[in-house]
PDB file of C-alpha atoms in Angstrom:
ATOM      1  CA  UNK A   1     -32.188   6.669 -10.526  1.00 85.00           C
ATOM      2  CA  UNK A   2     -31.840   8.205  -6.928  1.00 89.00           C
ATOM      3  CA  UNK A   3     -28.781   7.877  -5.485  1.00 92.00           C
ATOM      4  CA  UNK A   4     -28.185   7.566  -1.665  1.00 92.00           C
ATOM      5  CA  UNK A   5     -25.392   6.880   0.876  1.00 92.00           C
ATOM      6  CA  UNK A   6     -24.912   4.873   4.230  1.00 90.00           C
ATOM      7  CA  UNK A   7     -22.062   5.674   5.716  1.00 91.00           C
ATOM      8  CA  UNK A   8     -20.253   2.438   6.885  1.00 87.00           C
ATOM      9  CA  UNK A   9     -18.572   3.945   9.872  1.00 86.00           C
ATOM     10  CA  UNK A  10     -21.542   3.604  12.029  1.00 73.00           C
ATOM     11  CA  UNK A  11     -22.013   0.019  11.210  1.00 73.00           C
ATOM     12  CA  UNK A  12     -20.647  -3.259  12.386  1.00 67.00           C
ATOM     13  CA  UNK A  13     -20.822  -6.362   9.480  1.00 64.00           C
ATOM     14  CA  UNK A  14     -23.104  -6.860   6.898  1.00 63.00           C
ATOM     15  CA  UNK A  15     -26.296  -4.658   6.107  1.00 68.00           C
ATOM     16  CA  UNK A  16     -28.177  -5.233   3.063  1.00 72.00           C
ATOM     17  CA  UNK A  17     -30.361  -2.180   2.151  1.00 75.00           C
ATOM     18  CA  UNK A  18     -32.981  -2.289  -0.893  1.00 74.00           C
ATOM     19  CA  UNK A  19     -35.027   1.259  -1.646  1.00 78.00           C
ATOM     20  CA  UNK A  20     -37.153   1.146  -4.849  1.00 85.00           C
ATOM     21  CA  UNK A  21     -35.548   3.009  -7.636  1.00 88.00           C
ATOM     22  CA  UNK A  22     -32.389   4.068  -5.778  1.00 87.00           C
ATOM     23  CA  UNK A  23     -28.735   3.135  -5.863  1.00 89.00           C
ATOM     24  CA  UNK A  24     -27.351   2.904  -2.174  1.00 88.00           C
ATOM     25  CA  UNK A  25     -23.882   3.559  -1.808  1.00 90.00           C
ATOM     26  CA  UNK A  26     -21.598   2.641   1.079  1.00 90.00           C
ATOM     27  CA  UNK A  27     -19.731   5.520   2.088  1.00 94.00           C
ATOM     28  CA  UNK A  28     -17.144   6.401   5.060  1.00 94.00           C
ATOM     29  CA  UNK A  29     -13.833   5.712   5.854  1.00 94.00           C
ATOM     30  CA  UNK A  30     -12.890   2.495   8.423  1.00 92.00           C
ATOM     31  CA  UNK A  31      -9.791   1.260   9.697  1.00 92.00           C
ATOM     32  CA  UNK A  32      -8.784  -2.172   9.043  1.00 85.00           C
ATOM     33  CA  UNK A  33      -6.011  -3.209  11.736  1.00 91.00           C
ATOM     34  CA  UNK A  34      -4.141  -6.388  12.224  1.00 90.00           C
ATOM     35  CA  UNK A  35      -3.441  -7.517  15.596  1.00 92.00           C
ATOM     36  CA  UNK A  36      -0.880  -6.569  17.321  1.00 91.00           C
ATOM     37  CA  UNK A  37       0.226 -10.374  18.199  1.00 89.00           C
ATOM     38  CA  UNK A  38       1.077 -10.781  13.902  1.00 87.00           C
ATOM     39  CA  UNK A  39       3.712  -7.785  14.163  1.00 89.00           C
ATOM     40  CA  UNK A  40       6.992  -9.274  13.287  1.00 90.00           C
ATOM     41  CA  UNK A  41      10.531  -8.041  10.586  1.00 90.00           C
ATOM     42  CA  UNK A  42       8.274  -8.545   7.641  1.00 88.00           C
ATOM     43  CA  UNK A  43       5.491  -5.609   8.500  1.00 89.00           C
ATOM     44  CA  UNK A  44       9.084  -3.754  10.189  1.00 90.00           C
ATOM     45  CA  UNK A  45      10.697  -4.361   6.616  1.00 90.00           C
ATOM     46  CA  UNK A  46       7.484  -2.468   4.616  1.00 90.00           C
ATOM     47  CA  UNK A  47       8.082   0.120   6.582  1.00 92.00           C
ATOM     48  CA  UNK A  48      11.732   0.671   6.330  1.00 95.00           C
ATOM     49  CA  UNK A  49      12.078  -0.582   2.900  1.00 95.00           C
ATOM     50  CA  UNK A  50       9.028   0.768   1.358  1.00 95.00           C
ATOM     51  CA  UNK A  51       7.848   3.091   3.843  1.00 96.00           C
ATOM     52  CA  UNK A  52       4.004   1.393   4.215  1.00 95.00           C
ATOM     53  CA  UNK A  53       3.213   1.012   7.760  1.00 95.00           C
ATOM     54  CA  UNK A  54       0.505  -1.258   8.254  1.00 94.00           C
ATOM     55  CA  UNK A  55      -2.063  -0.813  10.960  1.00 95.00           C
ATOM     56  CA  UNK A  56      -2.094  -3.025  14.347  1.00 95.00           C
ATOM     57  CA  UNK A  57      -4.577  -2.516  16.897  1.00 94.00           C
ATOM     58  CA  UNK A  58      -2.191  -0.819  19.040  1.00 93.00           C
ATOM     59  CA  UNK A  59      -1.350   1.919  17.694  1.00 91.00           C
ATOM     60  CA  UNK A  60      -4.551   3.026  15.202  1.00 93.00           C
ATOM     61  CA  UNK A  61      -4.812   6.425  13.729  1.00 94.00           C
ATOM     62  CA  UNK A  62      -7.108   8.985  14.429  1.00 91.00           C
ATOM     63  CA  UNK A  63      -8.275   9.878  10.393  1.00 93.00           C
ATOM     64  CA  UNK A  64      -9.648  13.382  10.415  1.00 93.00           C
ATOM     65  CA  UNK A  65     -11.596  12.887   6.228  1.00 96.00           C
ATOM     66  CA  UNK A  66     -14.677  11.217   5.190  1.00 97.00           C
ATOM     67  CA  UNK A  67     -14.532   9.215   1.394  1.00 97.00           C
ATOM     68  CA  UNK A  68     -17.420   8.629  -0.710  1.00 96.00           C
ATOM     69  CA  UNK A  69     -17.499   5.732  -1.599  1.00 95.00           C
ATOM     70  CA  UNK A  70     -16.272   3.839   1.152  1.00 93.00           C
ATOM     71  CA  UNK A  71     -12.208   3.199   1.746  1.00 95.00           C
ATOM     72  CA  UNK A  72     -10.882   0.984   4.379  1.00 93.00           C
ATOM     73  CA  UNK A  73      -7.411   1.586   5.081  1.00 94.00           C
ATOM     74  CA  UNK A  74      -5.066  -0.865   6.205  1.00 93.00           C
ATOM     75  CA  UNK A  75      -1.794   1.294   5.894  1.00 95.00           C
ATOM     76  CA  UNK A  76      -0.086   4.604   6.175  1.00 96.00           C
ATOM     77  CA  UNK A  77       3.265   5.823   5.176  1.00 97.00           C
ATOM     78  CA  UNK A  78       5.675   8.863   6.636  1.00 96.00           C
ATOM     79  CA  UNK A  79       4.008  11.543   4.431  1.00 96.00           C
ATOM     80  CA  UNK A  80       0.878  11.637   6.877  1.00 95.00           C
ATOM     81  CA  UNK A  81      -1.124   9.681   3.612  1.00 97.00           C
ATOM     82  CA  UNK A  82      -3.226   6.329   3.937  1.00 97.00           C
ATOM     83  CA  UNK A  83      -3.607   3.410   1.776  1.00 95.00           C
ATOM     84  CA  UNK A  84      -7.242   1.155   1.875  1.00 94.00           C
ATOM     85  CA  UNK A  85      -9.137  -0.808  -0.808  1.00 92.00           C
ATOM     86  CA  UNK A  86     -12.000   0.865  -2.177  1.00 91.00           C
ATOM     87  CA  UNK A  87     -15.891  -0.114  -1.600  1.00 78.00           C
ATOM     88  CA  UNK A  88     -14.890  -3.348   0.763  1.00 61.00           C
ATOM     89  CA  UNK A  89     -12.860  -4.349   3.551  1.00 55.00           C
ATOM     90  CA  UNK A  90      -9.088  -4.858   3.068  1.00 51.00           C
ATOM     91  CA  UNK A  91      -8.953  -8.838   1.981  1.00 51.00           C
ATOM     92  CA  UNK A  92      -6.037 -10.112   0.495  1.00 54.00           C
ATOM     93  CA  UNK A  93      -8.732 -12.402  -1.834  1.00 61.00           C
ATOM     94  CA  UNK A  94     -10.365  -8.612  -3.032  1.00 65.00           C
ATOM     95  CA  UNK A  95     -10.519  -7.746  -6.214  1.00 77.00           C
ATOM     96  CA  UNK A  96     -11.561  -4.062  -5.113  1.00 87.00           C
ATOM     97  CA  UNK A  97      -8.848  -1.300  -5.843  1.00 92.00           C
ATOM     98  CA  UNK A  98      -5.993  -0.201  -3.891  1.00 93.00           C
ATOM     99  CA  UNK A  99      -5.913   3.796  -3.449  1.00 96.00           C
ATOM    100  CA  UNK A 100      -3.851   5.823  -1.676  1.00 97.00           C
ATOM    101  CA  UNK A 101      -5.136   9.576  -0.195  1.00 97.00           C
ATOM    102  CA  UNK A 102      -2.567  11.868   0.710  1.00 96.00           C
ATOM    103  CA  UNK A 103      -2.626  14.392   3.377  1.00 95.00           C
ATOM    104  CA  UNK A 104      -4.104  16.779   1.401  1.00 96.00           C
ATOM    105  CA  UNK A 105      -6.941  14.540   0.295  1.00 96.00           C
ATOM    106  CA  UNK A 106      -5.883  13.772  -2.748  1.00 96.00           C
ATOM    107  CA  UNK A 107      -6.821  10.121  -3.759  1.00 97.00           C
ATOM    108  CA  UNK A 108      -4.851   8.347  -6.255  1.00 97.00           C
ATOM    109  CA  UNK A 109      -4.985   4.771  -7.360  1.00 96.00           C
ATOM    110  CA  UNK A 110      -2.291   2.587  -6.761  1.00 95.00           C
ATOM    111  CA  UNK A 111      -2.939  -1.345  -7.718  1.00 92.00           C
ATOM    112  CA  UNK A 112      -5.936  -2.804  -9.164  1.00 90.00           C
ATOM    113  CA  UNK A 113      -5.842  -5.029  -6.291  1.00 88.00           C
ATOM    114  CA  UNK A 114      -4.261  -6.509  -2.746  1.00 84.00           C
ATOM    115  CA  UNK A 115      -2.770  -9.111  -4.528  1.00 86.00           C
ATOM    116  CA  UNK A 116      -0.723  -7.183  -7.032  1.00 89.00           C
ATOM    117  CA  UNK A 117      -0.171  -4.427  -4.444  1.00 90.00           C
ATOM    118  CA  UNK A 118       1.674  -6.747  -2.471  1.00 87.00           C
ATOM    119  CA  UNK A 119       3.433  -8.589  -5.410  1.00 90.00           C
ATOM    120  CA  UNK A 120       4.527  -4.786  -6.738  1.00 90.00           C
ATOM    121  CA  UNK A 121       4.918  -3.394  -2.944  1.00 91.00           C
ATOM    122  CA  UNK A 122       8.786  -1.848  -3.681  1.00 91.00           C
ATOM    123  CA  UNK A 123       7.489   0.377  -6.464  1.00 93.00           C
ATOM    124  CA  UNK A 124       3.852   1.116  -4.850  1.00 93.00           C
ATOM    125  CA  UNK A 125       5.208   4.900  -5.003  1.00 93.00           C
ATOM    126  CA  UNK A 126       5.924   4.316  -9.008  1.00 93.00           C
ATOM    127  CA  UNK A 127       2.359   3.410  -9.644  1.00 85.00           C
ATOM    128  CA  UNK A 128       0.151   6.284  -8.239  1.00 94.00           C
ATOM    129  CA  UNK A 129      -2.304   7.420 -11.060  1.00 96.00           C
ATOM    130  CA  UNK A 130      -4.910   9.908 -10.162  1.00 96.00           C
ATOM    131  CA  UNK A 131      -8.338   8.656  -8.957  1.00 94.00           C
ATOM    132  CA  UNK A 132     -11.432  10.719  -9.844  1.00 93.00           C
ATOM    133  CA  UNK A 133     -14.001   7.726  -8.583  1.00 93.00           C
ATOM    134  CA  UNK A 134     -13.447   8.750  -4.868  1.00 95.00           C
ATOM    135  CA  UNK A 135     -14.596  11.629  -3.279  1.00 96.00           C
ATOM    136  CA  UNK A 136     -12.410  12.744  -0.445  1.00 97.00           C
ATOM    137  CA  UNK A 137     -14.026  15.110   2.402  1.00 97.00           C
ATOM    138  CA  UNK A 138     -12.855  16.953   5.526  1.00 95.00           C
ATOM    139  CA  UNK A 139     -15.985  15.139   7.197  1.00 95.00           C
ATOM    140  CA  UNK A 140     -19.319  13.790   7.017  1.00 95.00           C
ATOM    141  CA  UNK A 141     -20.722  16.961   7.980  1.00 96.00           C
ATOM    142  CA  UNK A 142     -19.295  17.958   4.226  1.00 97.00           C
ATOM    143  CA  UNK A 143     -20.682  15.599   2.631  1.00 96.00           C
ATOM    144  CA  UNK A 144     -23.883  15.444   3.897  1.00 95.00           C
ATOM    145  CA  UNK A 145     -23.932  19.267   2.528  1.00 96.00           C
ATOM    146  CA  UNK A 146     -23.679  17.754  -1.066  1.00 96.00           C
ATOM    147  CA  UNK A 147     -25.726  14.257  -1.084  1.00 96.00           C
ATOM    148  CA  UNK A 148     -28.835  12.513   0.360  1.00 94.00           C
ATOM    149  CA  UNK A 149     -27.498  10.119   3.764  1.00 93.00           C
ATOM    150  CA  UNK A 150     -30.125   7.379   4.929  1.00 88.00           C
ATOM    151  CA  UNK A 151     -30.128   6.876   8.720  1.00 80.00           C
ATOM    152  CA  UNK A 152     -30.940   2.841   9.248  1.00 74.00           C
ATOM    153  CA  UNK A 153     -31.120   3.744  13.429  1.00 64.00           C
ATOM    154  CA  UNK A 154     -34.213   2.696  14.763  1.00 51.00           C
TER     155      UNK A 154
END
């Protein structure tokens, strides 16, 4: 089967896309911030405590890599790395997998998902295995030198 990839950074909500005989994988990394208007001591407490700085739409990060498949990071920590839930958006109902890439790209896993991130948050750290299913890149531009992209612009 032929495998291609969309990168979700360009879109906005949901696309379906069906291709005979091919596999279509979301790819990209997004940001997923909170509003600035739900900062308050608990959010300040995960980041002294347990250094995880959630993002508010005040203050979002420029991210300078490109995942395959997709990652949508909701956090970062003091170490210049970023925490996101793999293949969907960040939704505390998710059962998609919490990773974390560091700033050298490396991805590891770190909960299975939101919910038992945020039940384990104080040992997050603890938890880190490495994650071979994502694919982290400087950019699209190096990825696209390794697999097929579909362009849904009209």
């Amino acid at each position: 089967m032929r495998k291609v990839y969309l990168d979700r950074t360009e879109l906005i909500g949901a696309v379906g896309v069906n291709i005979e005989d091919t596999e279509v994988i979301l790819a990209g990394t997004t940001i997923f911030p909170m509003s600035a208007h739900y900062k308050n001591e608990e959010y300040q407490k995960c980041a002294s405590d347990y250094d995880i700085q959630f993002i508010f739409d005040d203050d979002i990060p420029h991210l300078e890599f490109f995942t395959v498949p997709h990652v949508d990071i909701m956090a970062k920590d003091s170490k210049g790395g970023f925490i996101g839930t793999v293949y969907q958006q960040c939704d505390s109902e998710s059962d998609a997998p919490i990773c974390y890439i560091n700033r050298d790209l490396e991805c590891f896993i770190i909960s299975e998902n939101e919910k038992d991130f945020l039940s384990n948050i104080g040992t997050w750290q603890d938890n880190m295995k490495p994650y071979d299913k994502i694919t982290v890149y400087s950019s699209k531009a190096e990825a696209e030198t390794e697999l097929e992209f579909i362009d849904l612009s009209i």
